[in-house]
Amino acid sequence: MVISDKNLAAVLYAPGDLRMEERPVQEPGPNEVQINVRATGICGSDLHYFIDGRIGTRQLDPNNPMVLGHESSGVVTAVGPGVQRLREGDRVAIEPGKACRSCDRCNEGKYNLCPTMKFSASLLNGPNDGTLRRYVCFPEHLCHPLPDTMSYEDGALMEPLSVAVHAVTRTFAALPSEARTVAVLGAGPIGLLVAATAFAKGAKECILFDINESRLVFAKSYLPQVRTMQLPLAPKGDDSLDWARTQLPQILQAQNAGDGYDAVFECTGQDTCIGLSLLLARRGGVTQLIGLGKGRAPMPTDAIVTREVTVLGNFRYANAYPTAIELVQSGALSLRGLVTNRFKLEDTLQAFETAMRGDVGVIKIQIGDF
């Protein structure tokens, strides 16, 4: 069922050096399926690689380039030996992390923490080619069938939605069932999906913070029940933690938030927001750190200790795709309007340049054959 014998791929060689190249169309191996990729979202990590050629200490090698993309969906075009569940023509969301399935973490069900994980479009244990190409092969167990009511666009959004599902599920599990006041820092795609997931899982109220007014305006159109507050930029040179402490009483008073929020989700990775997220949690509350950050953010350890704030890290997801699909299929969570810009695969460079500019109104960019 191969639709084309050409496998156009977006290959990154160095910062800004993104080339569209033809790659061989691979046949699926044992327990694998071949997928014609129909939609792929640009993630923040893709953009980091495109701009900097690195994330953390891992630097892209021009002699060993990498295909970008990991937020994808598509249609099965061939099945390999041993495939039990999927057939040609099935529409699937692709879970892009290949874990070993045998280490201690995998056996605990925490396969997102597998030390040998090969995650698409990541240099860790790689480089690992991503899904921003016309055809890919993936293990059957990482390909999640899409209901007829969900589009390829929806399917590609299952990856960032799974991040939100994983974060909210773990955070709410650490709180009493009646504790459901939520604050989210960062109104980008992950922050919006965290807020939407929190409501779907029983949040009584949720507030989104951002410095970008247009993103907060979009947040209100996407989630009418959410509250929003625009934060001022921290003055250059100011200590980020001092700034957060200064802002805290004004925020709590303006939002009538009393002692703080039951659950706080930090989705930016910015030093100022990391400090603020830990201060916004009520006594005995939980702060979930989703944004990766630079690794050396100042933290209010006094508040964490004396207020017994539980701090959780969140790395991708595990076992979250089925829940993400069910939330959308059931109508508990809507994705309508999140994809604001669409590009053909041939126009991938233009898509990344649009993402890099950060134009007003851009939320999620997707690339593909919709």
mmCIF file of C-alpha atoms in Angstrom:
data_model
loop_
_atom_site.group_PDB
_atom_site.id
_atom_site.type_symbol
_atom_site.label_atom_id
_atom_site.label_comp_id
_atom_site.label_asym_id
_atom_site.label_seq_id
_atom_site.Cartn_x
_atom_site.Cartn_y
_atom_site.Cartn_z
ATOM 1 C CA MET A 1 0.000 0.000 0.000
ATOM 2 C CA VAL A 2 2.986 2.351 -0.417
ATOM 3 C CA ILE A 3 1.550 5.609 -1.772
ATOM 4 C CA SER A 4 4.896 6.885 -3.099
ATOM 5 C CA ASP A 5 8.373 5.477 -3.591
ATOM 6 C CA LYS A 6 9.866 8.786 -2.465
ATOM 7 C CA ASN A 7 10.648 9.356 1.206
ATOM 8 C CA LEU A 8 11.236 13.078 1.594
ATOM 9 C CA ALA A 9 12.791 13.895 4.994
ATOM 10 C CA ALA A 10 13.702 17.068 6.915
ATOM 11 C CA VAL A 11 17.357 16.561 7.887
ATOM 12 C CA LEU A 12 19.200 18.939 10.230
ATOM 13 C CA TYR A 13 22.965 19.251 9.723
ATOM 14 C CA ALA A 14 23.751 22.327 11.835
ATOM 15 C CA PRO A 15 21.906 25.307 13.337
ATOM 16 C CA GLY A 16 19.635 26.647 10.600
ATOM 17 C CA ASP A 17 20.974 24.121 8.075
ATOM 18 C CA LEU A 18 17.814 22.112 7.419
ATOM 19 C CA ARG A 19 17.783 20.175 4.156
ATOM 20 C CA MET A 20 14.990 18.295 2.427
ATOM 21 C CA GLU A 21 16.457 14.986 1.276
ATOM 22 C CA GLU A 22 15.184 11.751 -0.187
ATOM 23 C CA ARG A 23 15.703 8.765 2.100
ATOM 24 C CA PRO A 24 15.069 5.092 1.265
ATOM 25 C CA VAL A 25 11.596 3.751 2.045
ATOM 26 C CA GLN A 26 12.305 1.064 4.649
ATOM 27 C CA GLU A 27 10.362 -2.171 4.894
ATOM 28 C CA PRO A 28 8.968 -3.001 8.343
ATOM 29 C CA GLY A 29 10.912 -5.523 10.398
ATOM 30 C CA PRO A 30 9.509 -8.110 12.807
ATOM 31 C CA ASN A 31 6.678 -6.654 14.929
ATOM 32 C CA GLU A 32 6.934 -3.344 13.074
ATOM 33 C CA VAL A 33 4.568 -1.433 10.832
ATOM 34 C CA GLN A 34 5.404 0.992 8.052
ATOM 35 C CA ILE A 35 3.564 4.308 8.333
ATOM 36 C CA ASN A 36 2.866 7.038 5.815
ATOM 37 C CA VAL A 37 3.228 10.074 8.093
ATOM 38 C CA ARG A 38 0.356 12.503 7.523
ATOM 39 C CA ALA A 39 0.862 15.155 10.225
ATOM 40 C CA THR A 40 3.816 16.215 12.381
ATOM 41 C CA GLY A 41 3.886 19.042 14.905
ATOM 42 C CA ILE A 42 6.899 21.254 15.592
ATOM 43 C CA CYS A 43 7.897 20.851 19.235
ATOM 44 C CA GLY A 44 10.033 23.174 21.332
ATOM 45 C CA SER A 45 12.862 20.634 21.251
ATOM 46 C CA ASP A 46 12.777 20.592 17.433
ATOM 47 C CA LEU A 47 13.067 24.362 17.473
ATOM 48 C CA HIS A 48 15.975 24.255 19.959
ATOM 49 C CA TYR A 49 17.870 21.901 17.675
ATOM 50 C CA PHE A 50 17.062 24.056 14.633
ATOM 51 C CA ILE A 51 18.258 27.270 16.316
ATOM 52 C CA ASP A 52 21.147 26.021 18.475
ATOM 53 C CA GLY A 53 22.027 22.591 17.089
ATOM 54 C CA ARG A 54 21.970 21.266 20.617
ATOM 55 C CA ILE A 55 20.010 20.645 23.783
ATOM 56 C CA GLY A 56 22.077 20.713 26.946
ATOM 57 C CA THR A 57 25.585 19.371 26.379
ATOM 58 C CA ARG A 58 24.715 17.226 23.342
ATOM 59 C CA GLN A 59 25.796 18.916 20.113
ATOM 60 C CA LEU A 60 24.658 17.957 16.623
ATOM 61 C CA ASP A 61 27.461 16.592 14.416
ATOM 62 C CA PRO A 62 27.234 17.819 10.784
ATOM 63 C CA ASN A 63 28.784 14.515 9.709
ATOM 64 C CA ASN A 64 25.953 12.623 11.387
ATOM 65 C CA PRO A 65 22.805 14.696 10.750
ATOM 66 C CA MET A 66 19.380 13.981 12.208
ATOM 67 C CA VAL A 67 15.823 13.926 10.882
ATOM 68 C CA LEU A 68 13.638 16.174 13.045
ATOM 69 C CA GLY A 69 10.096 15.601 14.333
ATOM 70 C CA HIS A 70 8.394 13.402 16.910
ATOM 71 C CA GLU A 71 4.769 14.599 17.186
ATOM 72 C CA SER A 72 3.244 12.492 14.411
ATOM 73 C CA SER A 73 0.327 10.481 13.131
ATOM 74 C CA GLY A 74 -0.242 8.566 9.923
ATOM 75 C CA VAL A 75 -1.676 5.557 8.144
ATOM 76 C CA VAL A 76 -0.250 2.026 8.160
ATOM 77 C CA THR A 77 1.001 1.108 4.679
ATOM 78 C CA ALA A 78 2.679 -2.251 5.409
ATOM 79 C CA VAL A 79 3.026 -4.692 8.298
ATOM 80 C CA GLY A 80 6.016 -6.805 9.238
ATOM 81 C CA PRO A 81 6.172 -10.399 10.472
ATOM 82 C CA GLY A 82 4.565 -10.957 13.867
ATOM 83 C CA VAL A 83 2.257 -7.938 13.786
ATOM 84 C CA GLN A 84 -0.956 -8.963 15.550
ATOM 85 C CA ARG A 85 -3.228 -5.958 15.890
ATOM 86 C CA LEU A 86 -2.710 -3.461 13.091
ATOM 87 C CA ARG A 87 -3.552 -3.757 9.402
ATOM 88 C CA GLU A 88 -2.861 -1.727 6.287
ATOM 89 C CA GLY A 89 -5.088 1.329 6.237
ATOM 90 C CA ASP A 90 -5.261 1.729 10.024
ATOM 91 C CA ARG A 91 -4.796 5.312 11.191
ATOM 92 C CA VAL A 92 -2.448 5.672 14.159
ATOM 93 C CA ALA A 93 -0.787 8.118 16.521
ATOM 94 C CA ILE A 94 2.927 7.371 16.838
ATOM 95 C CA GLU A 95 4.502 7.180 20.293
ATOM 96 C CA PRO A 96 8.076 8.185 19.407
ATOM 97 C CA GLY A 97 10.194 6.679 22.195
ATOM 98 C CA LYS A 98 11.726 3.219 21.786
ATOM 99 C CA ALA A 99 12.589 1.826 25.227
ATOM 100 C CA CYS A 100 14.477 -1.421 25.873
ATOM 101 C CA ARG A 101 11.440 -2.996 27.635
ATOM 102 C CA SER A 102 13.695 -5.085 29.888
ATOM 103 C CA CYS A 103 15.496 -2.775 32.365
ATOM 104 C CA ASP A 104 14.291 -2.088 35.917
ATOM 105 C CA ARG A 105 12.560 1.158 34.963
ATOM 106 C CA CYS A 106 10.794 -0.454 32.020
ATOM 107 C CA ASN A 107 9.677 -3.342 34.222
ATOM 108 C CA GLU A 108 8.231 -0.801 36.681
ATOM 109 C CA GLY A 109 6.166 0.707 33.884
ATOM 110 C CA LYS A 110 8.311 3.845 33.875
ATOM 111 C CA TYR A 111 9.730 3.242 30.427
ATOM 112 C CA ASN A 112 10.110 6.983 29.867
ATOM 113 C CA LEU A 113 13.075 6.715 32.259
ATOM 114 C CA CYS A 114 14.750 3.865 30.359
ATOM 115 C CA PRO A 115 18.493 4.684 30.291
ATOM 116 C CA THR A 116 18.814 3.412 26.717
ATOM 117 C CA MET A 117 15.668 5.091 25.388
ATOM 118 C CA LYS A 118 15.909 6.052 21.727
ATOM 119 C CA PHE A 119 13.556 8.975 21.331
ATOM 120 C CA SER A 120 12.825 10.330 17.874
ATOM 121 C CA ALA A 121 14.693 13.530 16.946
ATOM 122 C CA SER A 122 16.884 13.359 20.039
ATOM 123 C CA LEU A 123 20.663 13.201 20.370
ATOM 124 C CA LEU A 124 20.459 11.230 23.619
ATOM 125 C CA ASN A 125 21.561 7.658 22.823
ATOM 126 C CA GLY A 126 21.617 8.819 19.212
ATOM 127 C CA PRO A 127 21.251 10.756 17.034
ATOM 128 C CA ASN A 128 17.849 9.170 16.533
ATOM 129 C CA ASP A 129 16.110 10.115 13.309
ATOM 130 C CA GLY A 130 12.675 11.609 13.809
ATOM 131 C CA THR A 131 9.339 11.354 12.066
ATOM 132 C CA LEU A 132 9.399 14.464 9.867
ATOM 133 C CA ARG A 133 9.480 12.397 6.676
ATOM 134 C CA ARG A 134 7.011 10.665 4.430
ATOM 135 C CA TYR A 135 7.532 7.099 5.694
ATOM 136 C CA VAL A 136 8.725 5.625 8.987
ATOM 137 C CA CYS A 137 8.745 2.163 10.553
ATOM 138 C CA PHE A 138 7.792 1.740 14.209
ATOM 139 C CA PRO A 139 7.110 -1.151 16.594
ATOM 140 C CA GLU A 140 3.435 -2.062 16.615
ATOM 141 C CA HIS A 141 3.087 -1.442 20.359
ATOM 142 C CA LEU A 142 4.035 2.219 19.854
ATOM 143 C CA CYS A 143 1.317 2.819 17.250
ATOM 144 C CA HIS A 144 -2.022 3.731 18.812
ATOM 145 C CA PRO A 145 -5.170 3.367 16.667
ATOM 146 C CA LEU A 146 -7.137 6.563 16.093
ATOM 147 C CA PRO A 147 -10.937 6.577 16.296
ATOM 148 C CA ASP A 148 -12.759 7.640 13.138
ATOM 149 C CA THR A 149 -13.803 10.845 14.897
ATOM 150 C CA MET A 150 -10.188 12.008 15.253
ATOM 151 C CA SER A 151 -8.199 13.633 12.443
ATOM 152 C CA TYR A 152 -4.523 13.234 11.639
ATOM 153 C CA GLU A 153 -4.028 16.671 13.210
ATOM 154 C CA ASP A 154 -5.590 15.356 16.406
ATOM 155 C CA GLY A 155 -3.411 12.257 16.212
ATOM 156 C CA ALA A 156 -0.212 14.296 16.042
ATOM 157 C CA LEU A 157 -1.365 16.257 19.106
ATOM 158 C CA MET A 158 -1.503 13.041 21.148
ATOM 159 C CA GLU A 159 2.233 13.414 21.823
ATOM 160 C CA PRO A 160 2.087 16.791 23.626
ATOM 161 C CA LEU A 161 -1.257 15.833 25.158
ATOM 162 C CA SER A 162 0.392 12.729 26.629
ATOM 163 C CA VAL A 163 2.933 14.997 28.341
ATOM 164 C CA ALA A 164 0.017 16.842 29.940
ATOM 165 C CA VAL A 165 -1.827 13.643 30.873
ATOM 166 C CA HIS A 166 1.299 12.213 32.519
ATOM 167 C CA ALA A 167 1.926 15.425 34.470
ATOM 168 C CA VAL A 168 -1.639 15.959 35.669
ATOM 169 C CA THR A 169 -2.179 12.306 36.575
ATOM 170 C CA ARG A 170 0.954 12.159 38.728
ATOM 171 C CA THR A 171 0.272 15.506 40.374
ATOM 172 C CA PHE A 172 -3.370 14.826 41.218
ATOM 173 C CA ALA A 173 -2.385 11.417 42.624
ATOM 174 C CA ALA A 174 -0.227 13.244 45.185
ATOM 175 C CA LEU A 175 -3.146 15.380 46.426
ATOM 176 C CA PRO A 176 -6.420 14.722 48.251
ATOM 177 C CA SER A 177 -9.290 14.183 45.834
ATOM 178 C CA GLU A 178 -10.995 17.416 46.864
ATOM 179 C CA ALA A 179 -7.837 19.511 46.278
ATOM 180 C CA ARG A 180 -8.143 20.780 42.739
ATOM 181 C CA THR A 181 -7.117 24.433 42.406
ATOM 182 C CA VAL A 182 -4.536 24.675 39.639
ATOM 183 C CA ALA A 183 -2.019 27.233 38.396
ATOM 184 C CA VAL A 184 -0.128 26.833 35.116
ATOM 185 C CA LEU A 185 2.888 28.933 34.156
ATOM 186 C CA GLY A 186 3.257 29.219 30.391
ATOM 187 C CA ALA A 187 0.390 29.430 27.892
ATOM 188 C CA GLY A 188 2.139 27.621 25.054
ATOM 189 C CA PRO A 189 0.841 24.309 23.683
ATOM 190 C CA ILE A 190 1.933 22.265 26.723
ATOM 191 C CA GLY A 191 0.531 24.764 29.225
ATOM 192 C CA LEU A 192 -2.775 24.933 27.368
ATOM 193 C CA LEU A 193 -3.023 21.142 27.248
ATOM 194 C CA VAL A 194 -2.129 20.868 30.944
ATOM 195 C CA ALA A 195 -4.939 23.285 31.788
ATOM 196 C CA ALA A 196 -7.375 21.413 29.534
ATOM 197 C CA THR A 197 -6.366 18.067 31.047
ATOM 198 C CA ALA A 198 -6.680 19.432 34.580
ATOM 199 C CA PHE A 199 -10.259 20.505 33.866
ATOM 200 C CA ALA A 200 -11.017 17.157 32.236
ATOM 201 C CA LYS A 201 -9.740 15.393 35.352
ATOM 202 C CA GLY A 202 -11.747 17.446 37.822
ATOM 203 C CA ALA A 203 -9.986 20.756 38.484
ATOM 204 C CA LYS A 204 -12.334 23.209 40.185
ATOM 205 C CA GLU A 205 -10.477 26.235 38.908
ATOM 206 C CA CYS A 206 -7.360 26.909 36.864
ATOM 207 C CA ILE A 207 -5.349 30.032 36.134
ATOM 208 C CA LEU A 208 -2.829 30.439 33.312
ATOM 209 C CA PHE A 209 0.108 32.842 33.675
ATOM 210 C CA ASP A 210 2.174 34.180 30.786
ATOM 211 C CA ILE A 211 4.046 37.328 29.765
ATOM 212 C CA ASN A 212 2.473 37.236 26.294
ATOM 213 C CA GLU A 213 -0.944 38.877 26.167
ATOM 214 C CA SER A 214 -1.902 37.336 22.817
ATOM 215 C CA ARG A 215 -1.347 33.836 24.180
ATOM 216 C CA LEU A 216 -3.602 34.569 27.134
ATOM 217 C CA VAL A 217 -6.276 35.906 24.781
ATOM 218 C CA PHE A 218 -6.037 32.651 22.836
ATOM 219 C CA ALA A 219 -6.206 30.665 26.087
ATOM 220 C CA LYS A 220 -9.556 32.267 26.933
ATOM 221 C CA SER A 221 -10.928 31.421 23.492
ATOM 222 C CA TYR A 222 -9.700 27.827 23.782
ATOM 223 C CA LEU A 223 -10.723 27.317 27.424
ATOM 224 C CA PRO A 224 -13.432 29.845 28.338
ATOM 225 C CA GLN A 225 -13.509 28.597 31.935
ATOM 226 C CA VAL A 226 -9.806 29.298 32.545
ATOM 227 C CA ARG A 227 -8.631 32.437 34.311
ATOM 228 C CA THR A 228 -5.594 34.301 33.034
ATOM 229 C CA MET A 229 -3.044 36.774 34.340
ATOM 230 C CA GLN A 230 -0.275 38.509 32.439
ATOM 231 C CA LEU A 231 3.023 38.613 34.301
ATOM 232 C CA PRO A 232 5.497 41.476 33.903
ATOM 233 C CA LEU A 233 8.954 40.802 32.542
ATOM 234 C CA ALA A 234 11.602 40.560 35.236
ATOM 235 C CA PRO A 235 14.000 43.525 34.937
ATOM 236 C CA LYS A 236 17.313 42.561 33.378
ATOM 237 C CA GLY A 237 19.977 41.872 35.956
ATOM 238 C CA ASP A 238 17.508 41.307 38.772
ATOM 239 C CA ASP A 239 17.768 38.112 40.769
ATOM 240 C CA SER A 240 15.050 35.810 39.443
ATOM 241 C CA LEU A 241 14.099 34.506 42.869
ATOM 242 C CA ASP A 242 13.901 37.992 44.384
ATOM 243 C CA TRP A 243 11.612 38.967 41.507
ATOM 244 C CA ALA A 244 9.388 35.950 42.164
ATOM 245 C CA ARG A 245 9.123 36.756 45.872
ATOM 246 C CA THR A 246 8.148 40.338 45.010
ATOM 247 C CA GLN A 247 5.440 39.215 42.601
ATOM 248 C CA LEU A 248 3.942 36.535 44.858
ATOM 249 C CA PRO A 249 1.783 38.642 47.230
ATOM 250 C CA GLN A 250 0.440 40.727 44.349
ATOM 251 C CA ILE A 251 -0.555 37.611 42.428
ATOM 252 C CA LEU A 252 -2.202 35.867 45.369
ATOM 253 C CA GLN A 253 -4.130 38.996 46.321
ATOM 254 C CA ALA A 254 -5.217 39.789 42.761
ATOM 255 C CA GLN A 255 -6.442 36.232 42.229
ATOM 256 C CA ASN A 256 -7.928 35.793 45.707
ATOM 257 C CA ALA A 257 -5.766 32.687 45.971
ATOM 258 C CA GLY A 258 -5.252 32.747 49.728
ATOM 259 C CA ASP A 259 -2.317 30.525 50.695
ATOM 260 C CA GLY A 260 -1.657 29.414 47.119
ATOM 261 C CA TYR A 261 -2.719 26.652 44.752
ATOM 262 C CA ASP A 262 -3.116 22.926 45.310
ATOM 263 C CA ALA A 263 -1.256 22.089 42.108
ATOM 264 C CA VAL A 264 1.177 24.248 40.145
ATOM 265 C CA PHE A 265 2.564 23.274 36.731
ATOM 266 C CA GLU A 266 5.706 25.007 35.446
ATOM 267 C CA CYS A 267 5.768 24.733 31.641
ATOM 268 C CA THR A 268 8.342 27.353 30.603
ATOM 269 C CA GLY A 269 11.717 26.259 31.964
ATOM 270 C CA GLN A 270 12.518 29.917 32.724
ATOM 271 C CA ASP A 271 14.354 30.635 35.989
ATOM 272 C CA THR A 272 11.859 33.288 37.106
ATOM 273 C CA CYS A 273 8.901 30.988 36.529
ATOM 274 C CA ILE A 274 10.537 28.001 38.208
ATOM 275 C CA GLY A 275 11.052 30.006 41.385
ATOM 276 C CA LEU A 276 7.558 31.462 41.210
ATOM 277 C CA SER A 277 5.957 28.057 40.633
ATOM 278 C CA LEU A 278 7.435 26.766 43.881
ATOM 279 C CA LEU A 279 6.219 29.811 45.787
ATOM 280 C CA LEU A 280 2.696 29.612 44.343
ATOM 281 C CA ALA A 281 2.032 26.173 45.832
ATOM 282 C CA ARG A 282 -0.005 26.232 49.031
ATOM 283 C CA ARG A 283 1.217 24.601 52.225
ATOM 284 C CA GLY A 284 1.293 20.894 51.450
ATOM 285 C CA GLY A 285 0.749 21.580 47.745
ATOM 286 C CA VAL A 286 2.502 20.140 44.704
ATOM 287 C CA THR A 287 4.622 21.825 42.050
ATOM 288 C CA GLN A 288 5.251 19.876 38.861
ATOM 289 C CA LEU A 289 8.272 20.962 36.800
ATOM 290 C CA ILE A 290 7.663 20.253 33.111
ATOM 291 C CA GLY A 291 9.857 22.864 31.405
ATOM 292 C CA LEU A 292 13.425 21.593 31.133
ATOM 293 C CA GLY A 293 15.261 24.824 31.914
ATOM 294 C CA LYS A 294 18.994 25.377 32.025
ATOM 295 C CA GLY A 295 19.705 23.114 34.996
ATOM 296 C CA ARG A 296 20.719 25.796 37.522
ATOM 297 C CA ALA A 297 17.568 27.682 38.458
ATOM 298 C CA PRO A 298 17.528 29.385 41.890
ATOM 299 C CA MET A 299 15.003 27.628 44.128
ATOM 300 C CA PRO A 300 13.232 28.865 47.289
ATOM 301 C CA THR A 301 14.330 25.964 49.466
ATOM 302 C CA ASP A 302 13.060 27.766 52.562
ATOM 303 C CA ALA A 303 9.504 27.761 51.207
ATOM 304 C CA ILE A 304 9.782 24.186 49.941
ATOM 305 C CA VAL A 305 10.886 22.960 53.374
ATOM 306 C CA THR A 306 8.744 25.050 55.721
ATOM 307 C CA ARG A 307 5.595 24.717 53.599
ATOM 308 C CA GLU A 308 6.223 21.039 52.767
ATOM 309 C CA VAL A 309 5.801 21.590 49.057
ATOM 310 C CA THR A 310 6.121 18.405 47.026
ATOM 311 C CA VAL A 311 8.266 18.961 43.935
ATOM 312 C CA LEU A 312 7.811 16.562 41.026
ATOM 313 C CA GLY A 313 9.774 16.304 37.824
ATOM 314 C CA ASN A 314 8.032 15.316 34.612
ATOM 315 C CA PHE A 315 9.895 13.666 31.744
ATOM 316 C CA ARG A 316 7.755 13.019 28.693
ATOM 317 C CA TYR A 317 5.199 10.288 29.528
ATOM 318 C CA ALA A 318 4.566 6.596 30.074
ATOM 319 C CA ASN A 319 1.358 4.694 29.342
ATOM 320 C CA ALA A 320 -0.425 7.979 28.605
ATOM 321 C CA TYR A 321 -1.445 7.676 24.950
ATOM 322 C CA PRO A 322 -4.591 5.561 25.530
ATOM 323 C CA THR A 323 -5.837 8.055 28.119
ATOM 324 C CA ALA A 324 -5.056 10.997 25.843
ATOM 325 C CA ILE A 325 -7.007 9.425 22.977
ATOM 326 C CA GLU A 326 -9.936 8.575 25.264
ATOM 327 C CA LEU A 327 -10.141 12.138 26.617
ATOM 328 C CA VAL A 328 -10.503 13.493 23.085
ATOM 329 C CA GLN A 329 -12.771 10.718 21.794
ATOM 330 C CA SER A 330 -15.149 11.093 24.745
ATOM 331 C CA GLY A 331 -15.390 14.849 24.350
ATOM 332 C CA ALA A 332 -13.897 15.507 27.781
ATOM 333 C CA LEU A 333 -11.127 17.510 26.110
ATOM 334 C CA SER A 334 -11.161 19.507 22.874
ATOM 335 C CA LEU A 335 -8.212 20.182 20.579
ATOM 336 C CA ARG A 336 -10.122 22.586 18.352
ATOM 337 C CA GLY A 337 -8.112 25.634 17.344
ATOM 338 C CA LEU A 338 -4.726 24.548 18.715
ATOM 339 C CA VAL A 339 -3.220 23.996 15.257
ATOM 340 C CA THR A 340 -2.924 27.521 13.887
ATOM 341 C CA ASN A 341 -0.466 27.034 11.006
ATOM 342 C CA ARG A 342 -0.147 24.220 8.466
ATOM 343 C CA PHE A 343 2.643 23.546 5.956
ATOM 344 C CA LYS A 344 3.366 20.888 3.363
ATOM 345 C CA LEU A 345 6.373 18.645 3.988
ATOM 346 C CA GLU A 346 8.173 20.351 1.104
ATOM 347 C CA ASP A 347 7.803 23.676 2.972
ATOM 348 C CA THR A 348 9.315 22.478 6.246
ATOM 349 C CA LEU A 349 12.017 25.172 6.302
ATOM 350 C CA GLN A 350 9.350 27.866 6.034
ATOM 351 C CA ALA A 351 7.468 26.200 8.893
ATOM 352 C CA PHE A 352 10.538 26.326 11.147
ATOM 353 C CA GLU A 353 11.253 29.932 10.223
ATOM 354 C CA THR A 354 7.675 30.785 11.186
ATOM 355 C CA ALA A 355 8.094 29.000 14.514
ATOM 356 C CA MET A 356 11.385 30.795 15.146
ATOM 357 C CA ARG A 357 9.842 34.240 14.562
ATOM 358 C CA GLY A 358 7.156 33.609 17.157
ATOM 359 C CA ASP A 359 4.510 35.546 15.246
ATOM 360 C CA VAL A 360 1.443 36.728 17.158
ATOM 361 C CA GLY A 361 -1.305 34.136 16.974
ATOM 362 C CA VAL A 362 0.940 31.138 16.339
ATOM 363 C CA ILE A 363 0.250 28.309 18.797
ATOM 364 C CA LYS A 364 0.957 24.959 17.150
ATOM 365 C CA ILE A 365 2.501 24.466 13.716
ATOM 366 C CA GLN A 366 1.978 21.187 11.892
ATOM 367 C CA ILE A 367 3.585 19.843 8.740
ATOM 368 C CA GLY A 368 2.247 17.138 6.454
ATOM 369 C CA ASP A 369 -0.364 15.885 4.017
ATOM 370 C CA PHE A 370 -3.601 16.605 5.816
#
